[in-house]
Amino acid sequence: MGMAPDTQTAPRPAAKAPHERGATPGERVKAVGLRWDSAVGALLVAVFVVGLSTTDGFASGENLAFAFNDIAEVALIALPMTLLVVAGQVDLSVASMLGLGSALTGALWNAGWAFELIVPVVLLVGVAGGLLNGWLVTRVGLPSLAVTIGTLALYRGLASVALGSDAVTDFPRTYADWAVDTTTIPGTFITYPIALFIVLAAATAVLLHSTSFGRSLFAIGAQEEAAYFAGIRVKRFKLILFMVTGVFAAFAGIVFTLRYGSARADNGLGFEMLVIASVLLGGVDFDGGKGTLFGAVAGVLLIGVLKNLLTLNDVPNEVQVIVTGLLLVASVLTPRVIATVVERRHRRAADATDATS
Amino acid sequence: MTTLLDKPPTGTEEGRSARSLVDAVFRAREISIAGALALLILFTWISNPRFLDDQGVKDLLLNASILVLLAVGQSVVVVTRNIDLSVGSVVGLSAFACGKFVAGTDHGVLTVMLLGIALGVACGLVSGALVSFGRVPALVVTLGMLYIIQGLDYWWAQGEQISANDVPDAILSLGSGGILGIPWLPLIALALLAATAYFLRSYRSGRELYAIGSNPEAARLAGVPIRRRILGAYAFSGAVAGFAGALWLARFGTVVADNAHGWELTVVSAVVVGGVAITGGTGTVWGAALGALLLTTIGSALIVLKVDAFWQGAITGALLLAAISVDRIVSLRMTAALRKRSARHGNGA
């Protein structure tokens, strides 16, 4: 949402939160030698260790395959979402696109299409959806939050037009088996959707942190106007990002359909919040310009592992929801608190030196 | 200081006429939503006259009331360049808490409403304190609050349901009764709307909310107590959501934990359609209320027009996109016109 309310056609500077000025909490915390994404990574490891030592069956290959496969769609969508948020944008329509992808898969399968043909068509629809989001953001100049609230309703609506309230469940085992958590890469507990996620995450990490495209995204998120004047093709980059996000969301729709063996228009309802929560939990700054893919992946895995651990310990679902919320609030508040404490200590130290000199 | 934001920056004729042109366009913005609403109602009425019989009008107003209330509360937060995603869960919590409180008792209307408002204020103050004093992004914090409040509510309710039989008649009659044939709920919504609009327009603290949203740094330099104002905006939004929860109980009688689940995005949609910029600083609660009315009327009209239920989501989404796009294009034209105008005056001088 980072746009100033002026109405010029030139790219606008990314707006800061109302009180933001000077160093961000992330930077201040970094000065103490602790980065939020590393902290989330450490928390993930800690939760893992707690799980190993307290919960029977947590460490079994079957459980781990289930735990990670269970968040496969959220994890897949979190990858392009990280890039979007780094560039100062957001896409709330991803879960609806997942639903549209799922509904189309079901509808086309019902119509007798070959599965090999359905996949590219669904992916193309994902591209088209992302293109519409990106076009409205870059050409019409609307804030991405407002645009994607609109397309959230639109894509979910199209999903229910495509499939109504039916559920399609008769997918052949050859395809359905591919996504379920009982089919793993021989000798490991890694399922195929997660294997795919690992490959894509590695590619995305390289793209974001080691290419000029990735650096440009940080520049756009930090100061859009400056990025524009530095010769970055801001609009084109954003358009590409929205298209990629659309494709990933549509693909996640296929994965979801196969994993549950059920195509429905309301598949993945409300997932957009979960994806965004995961990315933000990983320390990606919602104002754009800051964050790491490692952090985002750690955020997704933390939510997945925690959910699994709480479920194994019979913690009711409602409490799991509360934990997610508390984690989210803590993830933005903790760096602030640390920064304030550090600042105070520095000031006191400075005052003390002033007094002695 | 008081007049700082009320006066145009220049006292010259050009400044004034440019300002009045801007005012006219923003007013036109509301007129255009009202026009779209009128057209929609007219079209639906011609296709099915029962759309506007006594019961039809009553239903339209009742359906819109709670969303209008929430849109008013949300607008006050959005003009400060923040957002409150927790409103849907606050409505759910408040409705359930109020239902639980009155079940099988003879508590009066006033007590229940005050309970709802108090709960809402408490939730709003937590979000507001985190945003204003914690200086953290509003979207993340209120998304977190959404989960926390929703989780607490579900945990407390454990699938339990409050049914209309448990709710005292006095409270139910607030939801179903009215005066001179007009139900209470729309009257309440209208009263709150008018009061909020007056506050935002005519009080210094109301203007300061706009100042914060349009330029936080300038507002700070001008001595606006930013933190207190933002905290106040969230407390207000929470209060309205809590109140809406109590009214929800009065209207429907039957309450489960996931009432108003997912409403936060509908409320934000209404606000955005109503011309309150998500980037802060502009828009009126009248616009937001019209946006809410338009969204609910679209829903009702599609049913009356016997549009396939499966199409409703898609049509609502498409109209939402059209509304914000048209708004954007008009305001671009407008800026271009203003620039041309001031350039001409500049040459003349």
XYZ file of C-alpha atoms in Angstrom:
706
model
C 0.000 0.000 0.000
C 2.995 2.246 0.000
C 1.928 5.102 -2.199
C 1.569 8.771 -1.536
C -1.889 10.113 -2.284
C -0.741 12.368 -5.087
C -2.092 11.824 -8.527
C 0.891 12.161 -10.772
C 1.563 9.587 -13.406
C 5.237 9.304 -12.579
C 6.149 6.507 -10.185
C 5.550 7.608 -6.650
C 7.888 7.173 -3.740
C 7.113 4.263 -1.497
C 5.427 5.730 1.538
C 6.712 4.887 4.967
C 4.612 3.949 7.968
C 3.321 7.033 9.773
C 6.147 7.298 12.251
C 8.952 5.807 10.276
C 11.998 7.944 9.956
C 15.674 7.296 9.921
C 16.947 3.829 10.631
C 14.389 1.037 10.545
C 14.124 -1.380 13.437
C 15.582 -4.057 11.191
C 18.723 -1.988 10.699
C 18.979 -1.089 14.341
C 18.574 -4.702 15.355
C 21.217 -5.698 12.846
C 23.575 -3.400 14.677
C 23.160 -5.596 17.751
C 24.243 -8.584 15.695
C 20.808 -10.191 15.462
C 18.831 -10.289 12.264
C 15.158 -11.050 12.433
C 15.281 -13.690 9.719
C 18.089 -15.502 11.546
C 16.042 -15.243 14.729
C 13.077 -16.893 12.992
C 15.430 -19.563 11.649
C 16.712 -20.151 15.186
C 13.135 -20.271 16.482
C 12.322 -22.862 13.830
C 15.250 -25.001 14.972
C 14.202 -24.544 18.608
C 10.631 -25.638 17.867
C 12.065 -28.618 15.991
C 14.259 -29.607 18.938
C 11.340 -29.223 21.340
C 9.286 -31.422 19.027
C 11.986 -34.112 18.882
C 12.412 -34.240 22.617
C 8.811 -33.960 23.765
C 6.576 -35.456 21.141
C 6.516 -39.094 20.147
C 6.283 -39.642 16.453
C 7.219 -36.077 15.562
C 10.537 -37.116 14.081
C 9.163 -40.005 12.046
C 9.554 -39.683 8.304
C 5.824 -40.136 7.848
C 5.008 -37.264 10.151
C 7.588 -34.930 8.653
C 6.385 -35.761 5.155
C 2.861 -34.964 6.296
C 3.827 -31.784 8.167
C 5.665 -30.226 5.243
C 3.351 -31.484 2.527
C 0.460 -29.996 4.479
C 1.754 -26.472 3.804
C 2.919 -27.122 0.232
C 0.541 -24.587 -1.377
C 1.198 -21.838 1.147
C 4.930 -22.439 0.732
C 4.746 -22.302 -3.077
C 2.775 -19.051 -3.110
C 4.993 -17.517 -0.427
C 7.940 -17.510 -2.873
C 6.609 -14.974 -5.390
C 4.782 -13.163 -2.580
C 8.142 -12.484 -0.954
C 9.376 -10.845 -4.147
C 6.186 -8.778 -4.374
C 6.377 -7.563 -0.788
C 10.073 -6.732 -1.181
C 9.032 -4.583 -4.134
C 6.470 -2.838 -1.922
C 3.412 -4.562 -3.374
C 0.978 -7.174 -2.138
C -1.356 -9.677 -3.789
C -4.450 -10.621 -1.808
C -5.989 -12.494 -4.748
C -3.673 -15.528 -4.544
C -6.064 -17.775 -2.625
C -8.863 -16.948 -5.047
C -6.547 -17.770 -7.953
C -5.776 -21.068 -6.198
C -9.535 -21.696 -6.047
C -9.948 -20.734 -9.710
C -7.082 -23.050 -10.669
C -8.692 -25.867 -8.721
C -12.181 -25.240 -10.108
C -10.893 -25.071 -13.689
C -8.938 -28.279 -13.223
C -12.150 -29.950 -12.071
C -14.373 -28.419 -14.739
C -12.022 -29.273 -17.611
C -11.517 -32.794 -16.273
C -15.298 -33.187 -16.156
C -15.416 -31.976 -19.746
C -13.136 -34.850 -20.691
C -9.889 -32.972 -21.229
C -6.568 -34.760 -20.890
C -4.758 -33.837 -17.682
C -1.626 -32.966 -19.664
C -3.653 -30.327 -21.465
C -5.405 -29.006 -18.362
C -2.169 -28.042 -16.599
C -0.897 -25.560 -19.203
C -4.364 -24.056 -19.611
C -4.686 -23.489 -15.849
C -1.212 -21.966 -15.762
C -2.164 -19.636 -18.626
C -5.214 -18.524 -16.660
C -2.839 -17.787 -13.780
C -0.745 -15.619 -16.106
C -3.860 -13.782 -17.278
C -5.014 -13.158 -13.714
C -1.603 -11.851 -12.712
C -1.542 -9.720 -15.831
C -4.848 -8.100 -14.870
C -3.567 -7.362 -11.351
C -0.314 -5.987 -12.705
C -2.005 -3.960 -15.416
C -4.346 -2.275 -12.957
C -1.447 -1.520 -10.623
C 1.072 -0.300 -13.183
C -1.041 1.212 -15.971
C -4.087 2.529 -14.128
C -1.904 3.346 -11.132
C -4.051 1.829 -8.400
C -2.674 0.604 -5.053
C -2.087 -3.167 -5.162
C -4.025 -3.704 -1.928
C -7.186 -2.180 -3.412
C -6.769 -3.926 -6.787
C -6.237 -7.354 -5.327
C -9.186 -7.040 -2.931
C -11.229 -6.561 -6.097
C -9.661 -9.481 -7.931
C -9.968 -11.575 -4.758
C -13.733 -11.335 -5.213
C -13.519 -11.613 -9.004
C -11.362 -14.756 -9.233
C -13.257 -16.550 -6.483
C -16.446 -15.599 -8.291
C -15.119 -16.966 -11.593
C -14.142 -20.153 -9.775
C -17.724 -20.668 -8.665
C -18.940 -19.844 -12.170
C -16.603 -22.504 -13.550
C -17.550 -25.298 -11.193
C -20.573 -24.150 -9.186
C -20.850 -25.912 -5.863
C -19.794 -29.278 -7.266
C -16.735 -31.204 -6.238
C -14.767 -33.233 -8.758
C -12.996 -36.148 -7.149
C -12.391 -38.823 -9.776
C -8.842 -37.909 -10.723
C -6.762 -40.901 -11.802
C -4.357 -42.248 -9.210
C -1.310 -41.604 -11.356
C -1.825 -37.878 -10.915
C -3.356 -37.837 -7.443
C -0.534 -39.963 -6.018
C 1.980 -37.405 -7.155
C 0.897 -34.842 -4.573
C -0.070 -36.887 -1.510
C 2.203 -37.119 1.509
C 2.500 -40.906 1.325
C 4.383 -40.718 -1.968
C 7.915 -39.618 -1.207
C 11.147 -39.538 -3.140
C 12.535 -43.039 -2.497
C 14.709 -43.191 0.596
C 13.683 -39.800 1.978
C 10.665 -38.218 3.632
C 10.542 -35.514 0.971
C 7.298 -35.419 -0.985
C 7.167 -34.329 -4.606
C 5.457 -30.990 -3.973
C 8.073 -30.201 -1.319
C 10.921 -31.302 -3.599
C 9.543 -28.934 -6.186
C 9.318 -26.216 -3.561
C 12.961 -26.732 -2.564
C 14.100 -26.343 -6.163
C 11.941 -23.279 -6.728
C 12.968 -21.734 -3.400
C 16.639 -22.123 -4.306
C 16.008 -20.536 -7.689
C 14.032 -17.689 -6.124
C 16.741 -17.084 -3.524
C 19.358 -16.779 -6.270
C 17.049 -14.514 -8.268
C 16.341 -12.219 -5.328
C 19.773 -12.033 -3.767
C 22.267 -12.592 -6.567
C 20.874 -10.980 -9.687
C 20.365 -7.420 -10.790
C 16.643 -8.177 -11.091
C 16.551 -9.015 -7.378
C 18.514 -5.935 -6.413
C 16.145 -3.855 -8.505
C 13.205 -5.207 -6.502
C 14.806 -4.011 -3.266
C 15.440 -0.637 -4.885
C 11.811 -0.375 -6.051
C 10.538 -1.312 -2.603
C 12.836 1.118 -0.812
C 12.386 4.160 -3.043
C 10.356 3.669 -6.148
C 11.045 7.058 -7.645
C 14.780 6.796 -7.070
C 14.725 3.334 -8.649
C 12.901 4.761 -11.662
C 15.439 7.539 -12.113
C 18.250 5.038 -11.682
C 16.970 3.418 -14.871
C 15.030 0.495 -13.413
C 11.957 -0.369 -15.456
C 9.714 -0.242 -12.440
C 6.408 -0.890 -14.172
C 7.653 -3.803 -16.233
C 9.241 -5.442 -13.185
C 6.043 -5.137 -11.178
C 3.994 -6.510 -14.055
C 6.307 -9.535 -14.277
C 6.042 -10.103 -10.516
C 2.256 -10.106 -10.556
C 2.244 -12.535 -13.492
C 4.653 -14.891 -11.742
C 2.528 -14.737 -8.593
C -0.560 -15.570 -10.652
C 1.138 -18.619 -12.199
C 2.351 -19.898 -8.828
C -1.104 -19.456 -7.305
C -2.800 -21.276 -10.196
C -0.228 -24.055 -9.973
C -0.828 -24.274 -6.212
C -4.468 -24.793 -7.151
C -3.531 -27.906 -9.143
C -1.355 -29.196 -6.286
C -4.149 -28.584 -3.784
C -6.648 -30.386 -6.014
C -4.458 -33.447 -6.382
C -3.353 -33.494 -2.759
C -6.913 -33.611 -1.457
C -8.185 -35.406 -4.545
C -10.941 -32.840 -4.740
C -11.495 -29.855 -7.019
C -13.764 -27.235 -5.477
C -14.352 -23.549 -6.110
C -13.845 -22.733 -2.435
C -10.527 -24.552 -2.072
C -7.959 -22.549 -0.123
C -10.477 -20.016 1.155
C -8.683 -17.479 3.361
C -5.201 -18.719 2.407
C -4.126 -15.220 1.368
C -3.894 -14.228 5.021
C -1.820 -17.307 5.851
C 0.629 -16.666 2.992
C 1.072 -13.033 3.966
C 1.379 -13.952 7.643
C 4.168 -16.431 6.783
C 6.096 -13.936 4.685
C 5.795 -11.139 7.246
C 6.676 -13.532 10.054
C 9.923 -14.201 8.203
C 10.887 -10.562 8.597
C 10.036 -9.282 5.135
C 9.146 -5.628 5.686
C 5.624 -4.827 4.532
C 6.724 -1.324 3.526
C 9.033 -2.907 0.973
C 12.760 -2.836 0.392
C 13.800 -5.242 3.118
C 13.743 -8.960 3.761
C 15.335 -12.222 2.731
C 13.972 -15.297 1.059
C 15.571 -17.362 3.805
C 13.442 -15.489 6.334
C 10.251 -16.025 4.365
C 10.925 -19.749 3.966
C 11.741 -19.993 7.685
C 8.459 -18.209 8.403
C 6.461 -20.681 6.296
C 8.184 -23.695 7.823
C 7.768 -22.313 11.334
C 4.019 -22.014 10.840
C 3.911 -25.536 9.370
C 6.040 -27.219 12.040
C 4.288 -25.405 14.867
C 0.888 -26.382 13.512
C 1.969 -29.994 13.281
C 3.498 -30.012 16.762
C 0.425 -28.416 18.329
C -1.853 -30.871 16.532
C 0.203 -33.857 17.696
C -0.143 -32.548 21.253
C -3.924 -32.250 20.884
C -3.880 -28.479 21.126
C -7.216 -27.348 19.691
C -7.295 -25.586 16.356
C -8.525 -22.330 17.939
C -5.390 -22.118 20.046
C -3.266 -22.725 16.953
C -4.951 -19.719 15.348
C -4.159 -17.613 18.435
C -0.524 -18.749 18.349
C -0.274 -17.698 14.689
C -1.623 -14.266 15.590
C 0.692 -13.830 18.568
C 3.674 -14.880 16.455
C 2.727 -12.336 13.829
C 2.412 -9.495 16.326
C 5.638 -10.566 18.028
C 7.437 -10.698 14.682
C 6.907 -6.990 14.089
C 7.026 -5.874 17.692
C 10.161 -7.677 18.904
C 12.625 -5.887 16.598
C 11.065 -2.589 17.710
C 11.398 -3.400 21.371
C 14.993 -4.558 20.955
C 15.804 -1.422 18.983
C 14.322 0.821 21.641
C 16.210 -0.922 24.415
C 19.469 -0.708 22.478
C 18.873 2.951 21.682
C 18.239 3.769 25.336
C 21.387 1.970 26.405
C 23.423 3.818 23.779
C 21.974 7.123 24.839
C 22.735 6.407 28.466
C 26.258 5.393 27.543
C 26.627 8.579 25.489
C 25.300 10.672 28.373
C 27.759 9.014 30.716
C 30.685 9.827 28.394
C 29.466 13.401 28.082
C 29.331 13.709 31.848
C 32.852 12.405 32.362
C 34.483 14.412 29.603
C -2.992 26.378 14.250
C -6.646 25.523 14.244
C -7.191 27.037 10.856
C -4.033 25.589 9.407
C -5.826 22.826 7.585
C -9.056 24.588 6.885
C -7.632 27.372 4.795
C -6.259 26.904 1.323
C -2.504 27.376 1.242
C -2.836 30.572 -0.763
C -5.300 33.360 -0.204
C -5.346 34.352 -3.848
C -8.251 33.930 -6.237
C -6.507 31.208 -8.239
C -5.793 29.222 -5.106
C -9.358 29.498 -4.033
C -10.850 28.553 -7.382
C -8.499 25.600 -7.727
C -9.513 24.501 -4.274
C -13.198 24.795 -5.036
C -12.666 22.784 -8.213
C -11.038 20.050 -6.142
C -13.928 20.194 -3.683
C -16.398 19.979 -6.533
C -14.728 16.890 -7.937
C -14.648 15.133 -4.595
C -18.276 15.968 -4.108
C -18.879 14.728 -7.647
C -17.184 11.523 -6.615
C -19.860 10.905 -4.024
C -22.554 12.028 -6.433
C -21.284 9.532 -8.995
C -21.496 6.647 -6.491
C -24.973 7.815 -5.513
C -25.837 7.985 -9.222
C -24.595 4.461 -9.836
C -26.611 3.328 -6.834
C -29.733 5.086 -8.110
C -29.328 3.538 -11.578
C -28.859 0.092 -10.097
C -31.957 0.465 -7.935
C -34.000 1.873 -10.821
C -32.963 -0.909 -13.192
C -33.700 -3.603 -10.639
C -37.007 -2.001 -9.721
C -38.132 -1.890 -13.365
C -37.283 -5.572 -13.772
C -38.967 -6.510 -10.524
C -41.215 -3.923 -8.826
C -41.222 -5.929 -5.606
C -37.618 -4.843 -5.118
C -38.911 -1.507 -3.834
C -42.076 -2.459 -1.966
C -42.172 -1.756 1.773
C -40.468 -4.975 2.739
C -37.907 -4.648 -0.046
C -36.784 -1.200 1.066
C -36.702 -2.316 4.682
C -34.520 -5.296 3.762
C -32.163 -3.123 1.723
C -31.684 -0.719 4.628
C -31.338 -3.467 7.227
C -28.829 -5.389 5.135
C -26.682 -2.316 4.662
C -26.808 -0.932 8.216
C -24.120 -3.022 9.879
C -21.763 -2.755 6.915
C -22.304 1.033 6.832
C -21.411 1.278 10.512
C -18.243 -0.751 10.019
C -17.299 1.261 6.932
C -17.589 4.493 8.930
C -15.270 3.130 11.624
C -12.818 1.790 9.048
C -12.713 5.093 7.130
C -11.535 6.933 10.216
C -8.580 4.532 10.419
C -7.903 4.503 6.680
C -7.701 8.325 6.383
C -4.734 8.146 8.773
C -2.996 5.838 6.249
C -3.582 2.783 8.421
C -5.924 -0.183 8.206
C -7.879 -2.319 10.671
C -8.248 -5.907 9.472
C -9.495 -7.113 12.848
C -13.017 -5.618 12.591
C -14.679 -8.811 11.321
C -13.376 -10.825 14.261
C -14.308 -8.063 16.732
C -17.898 -8.175 15.429
C -17.913 -11.952 15.884
C -16.488 -11.790 19.403
C -18.801 -8.978 20.481
C -21.909 -10.656 19.067
C -21.102 -13.883 20.855
C -20.120 -12.200 24.129
C -23.296 -10.120 24.130
C -25.380 -13.190 23.338
C -23.730 -15.139 26.127
C -24.295 -12.208 28.492
C -28.022 -11.833 27.811
C -28.895 -15.505 27.320
C -31.809 -16.330 29.588
C -31.666 -12.979 31.419
C -33.670 -9.772 31.135
C -30.764 -7.390 30.619
C -31.777 -4.161 28.959
C -30.770 -2.943 25.532
C -28.478 -0.250 26.872
C -26.371 -2.626 28.986
C -25.807 -4.965 26.049
C -24.866 -2.173 23.686
C -22.438 -0.751 26.240
C -20.908 -4.191 26.752
C -20.411 -4.577 23.006
C -18.868 -1.121 22.700
C -16.582 -1.700 25.695
C -15.312 -4.975 24.230
C -14.726 -3.294 20.895
C -12.873 -0.386 22.476
C -10.644 -2.828 24.345
C -9.742 -4.644 21.105
C -9.273 -1.342 19.275
C -7.008 0.008 21.991
C -4.747 -3.038 21.771
C -4.409 -2.736 17.976
C -4.092 1.035 18.241
C -1.430 0.898 20.933
C 0.595 -1.595 18.913
C 0.349 0.551 15.792
C 0.859 3.957 17.377
C 3.254 3.269 20.252
C 4.797 0.080 18.890
C 5.297 1.896 15.562
C 4.692 -1.295 13.631
C 2.932 -1.727 10.268
C -0.839 -1.633 10.736
C -1.550 -4.401 8.257
C 0.653 -6.925 10.058
C -0.558 -6.006 13.527
C -4.255 -6.045 12.700
C -3.821 -9.291 10.740
C -2.277 -10.726 13.908
C -5.127 -9.291 15.983
C -7.598 -10.858 13.544
C -6.160 -14.300 14.301
C -5.891 -13.687 18.054
C -9.445 -12.371 18.518
C -10.910 -14.991 16.191
C -9.049 -17.768 17.997
C -10.206 -16.528 21.409
C -13.762 -16.271 20.163
C -13.819 -19.802 18.681
C -12.104 -21.226 21.712
C -14.653 -19.635 24.004
C -17.650 -20.597 21.873
C -16.545 -24.209 21.261
C -19.174 -24.531 18.569
C -21.884 -23.324 20.929
C -24.716 -21.297 19.453
C -26.896 -18.568 20.949
C -30.420 -18.885 19.620
C -33.080 -16.222 19.360
C -35.114 -17.914 22.122
C -32.397 -17.048 24.638
C -32.298 -13.372 23.715
C -34.665 -10.995 25.576
C -37.446 -9.535 23.460
C -36.383 -5.967 24.226
C -33.119 -6.583 22.420
C -34.657 -8.448 19.501
C -37.182 -5.657 19.015
C -34.310 -3.240 18.467
C -33.335 -5.353 15.477
C -36.815 -5.815 14.077
C -38.727 -2.757 15.269
C -38.587 0.833 14.164
C -40.263 4.191 14.138
C -42.645 5.470 11.443
C -41.950 2.313 9.476
C -38.209 2.930 9.392
C -36.222 0.235 11.220
C -33.941 1.294 14.077
C -30.716 -0.068 12.606
C -30.528 2.268 9.594
C -31.420 5.201 11.841
C -28.599 4.300 14.207
C -26.207 3.935 11.274
C -27.285 7.291 9.869
C -26.894 9.038 13.237
C -23.377 7.665 13.723
C -22.524 8.516 10.124
C -23.673 12.130 10.479
C -21.902 12.579 13.806
C -18.643 11.128 12.469
C -18.832 13.191 9.300
C -19.389 16.345 11.343
C -16.498 15.479 13.633
C -14.091 14.771 10.760
C -15.093 17.940 8.951
C -15.442 20.474 11.724
C -13.236 19.491 14.611
C -9.551 20.172 14.795
C -8.791 16.620 15.877
C -10.849 15.360 12.940
C -8.856 17.457 10.462
C -5.671 16.243 12.086
C -6.539 12.664 11.120
C -6.479 13.755 7.468
C -3.240 15.642 8.037
C -1.609 12.511 9.453
C -2.773 10.457 6.497
C -1.760 12.872 3.783
C 1.672 13.688 5.176
C 2.757 12.156 8.478
C 6.023 14.075 8.608
C 4.378 17.441 7.973
C 1.693 16.620 10.540
C 4.364 15.838 13.093
C 6.171 19.102 12.380
C 2.863 20.955 12.674
C 2.551 19.593 16.190
C -0.198 17.050 15.610
C -0.191 14.454 18.423
C 0.093 11.605 15.936
C 0.197 8.692 18.351
C -2.796 9.841 20.346
C -4.840 10.489 17.212
C -4.061 7.081 15.711
C -4.846 5.394 19.004
C -8.130 7.304 19.038
C -8.946 6.237 15.470
C -8.430 2.559 16.343
C -10.426 2.875 19.563
C -13.261 4.374 17.513
C -13.080 1.678 14.850
C -13.070 -0.967 17.595
C -15.989 0.670 19.391
C -18.023 0.717 16.194
C -17.175 -2.929 15.492
C -18.155 -3.929 19.035
C -21.377 -1.954 18.719
C -22.037 -3.621 15.367
C -21.612 -6.984 17.090
C -24.250 -6.105 19.695
C -26.566 -4.927 16.909
C -25.875 -8.159 15.041
C -27.289 -10.031 18.029
C -30.325 -7.746 18.065
C -30.898 -8.200 14.345
C -30.382 -11.935 13.942
C -30.884 -13.319 17.448
C -28.968 -16.421 16.398
C -25.247 -16.080 16.951
C -22.354 -18.465 16.311
C -18.636 -17.855 16.678
C -17.912 -17.243 13.025
C -20.361 -14.404 12.498
C -18.868 -11.751 10.248
C -15.980 -14.091 9.451
C -14.100 -12.568 6.521
C -15.988 -9.289 6.704
C -12.828 -7.255 7.086
C -12.200 -7.386 3.346
C -15.817 -6.486 2.527
C -15.537 -3.472 4.810
C -12.263 -2.386 3.232
C -13.877 -2.862 -0.205
C -16.774 -0.609 0.780
C -14.396 2.060 2.015
C -12.271 1.889 -1.131
C -15.271 1.955 -3.478
C -16.517 4.943 -1.497
C -13.442 6.915 -2.497
C -11.466 6.791 0.745
C -7.918 6.373 -0.566
C -6.156 3.372 0.947
C -3.055 5.590 0.922
C -4.639 7.944 3.434
C -5.526 11.612 3.584
C -8.624 11.747 1.394
C -12.217 10.618 1.357
C -15.300 11.086 3.460
C -17.398 8.786 5.614
C -20.393 9.698 3.433
C -18.551 8.184 0.493
C -17.646 5.096 2.505
C -21.273 4.667 3.598
C -22.428 4.990 -0.013
C -19.817 2.395 -0.953
C -21.218 0.021 1.680
C -24.759 0.696 0.495
C -23.716 0.071 -3.114
C -22.030 -3.248 -2.269
C -25.009 -4.599 -0.324
C -27.461 -3.323 -2.944
C -25.515 -5.092 -5.696
C -25.872 -8.287 -3.677
C -29.617 -7.817 -3.172
C -30.205 -6.726 -6.773
C -28.446 -9.774 -8.185
C -30.748 -11.980 -6.139
C -33.874 -10.079 -7.215
C -32.728 -10.111 -10.847
C -32.341 -13.870 -10.449
C -28.732 -13.749 -11.524
C -27.194 -17.157 -10.983
C -25.756 -17.145 -7.448
C -22.462 -18.401 -8.850
C -22.026 -15.168 -10.795
C -22.457 -12.859 -7.825
C -18.877 -12.922 -6.585
C -17.469 -12.316 -10.056
C -19.846 -9.422 -10.737
C -19.151 -7.819 -7.358
C -15.400 -8.065 -7.973
C -15.645 -6.659 -11.486
C -17.776 -3.719 -10.316
C -15.361 -3.048 -7.483
C -12.444 -2.898 -9.936
C -14.430 -0.707 -12.310
C -15.331 1.687 -9.500
C -11.784 2.223 -8.279
C -10.412 2.439 -11.835
C -12.935 5.083 -12.889
C -12.167 7.028 -9.726
C -8.473 6.898 -10.483
C -8.878 8.003 -14.090
C -11.145 10.908 -13.101
C -8.664 12.120 -10.516
C -5.810 11.901 -13.050
C -7.787 14.000 -15.544
C -8.548 16.400 -12.746
C -4.894 16.853 -11.801
C -3.980 17.423 -15.420
C -6.717 20.055 -15.699
C -5.538 21.765 -12.526
C -1.961 21.813 -13.720
C -2.949 23.316 -17.061
C -4.985 25.918 -15.252
C -2.260 26.982 -12.864
C 0.265 27.058 -15.715
C -1.995 29.489 -17.585
C -2.357 31.698 -14.563
C 1.363 31.526 -13.992
C 2.049 32.818 -17.544
C -0.451 35.598 -17.149
C 1.121 36.933 -13.994
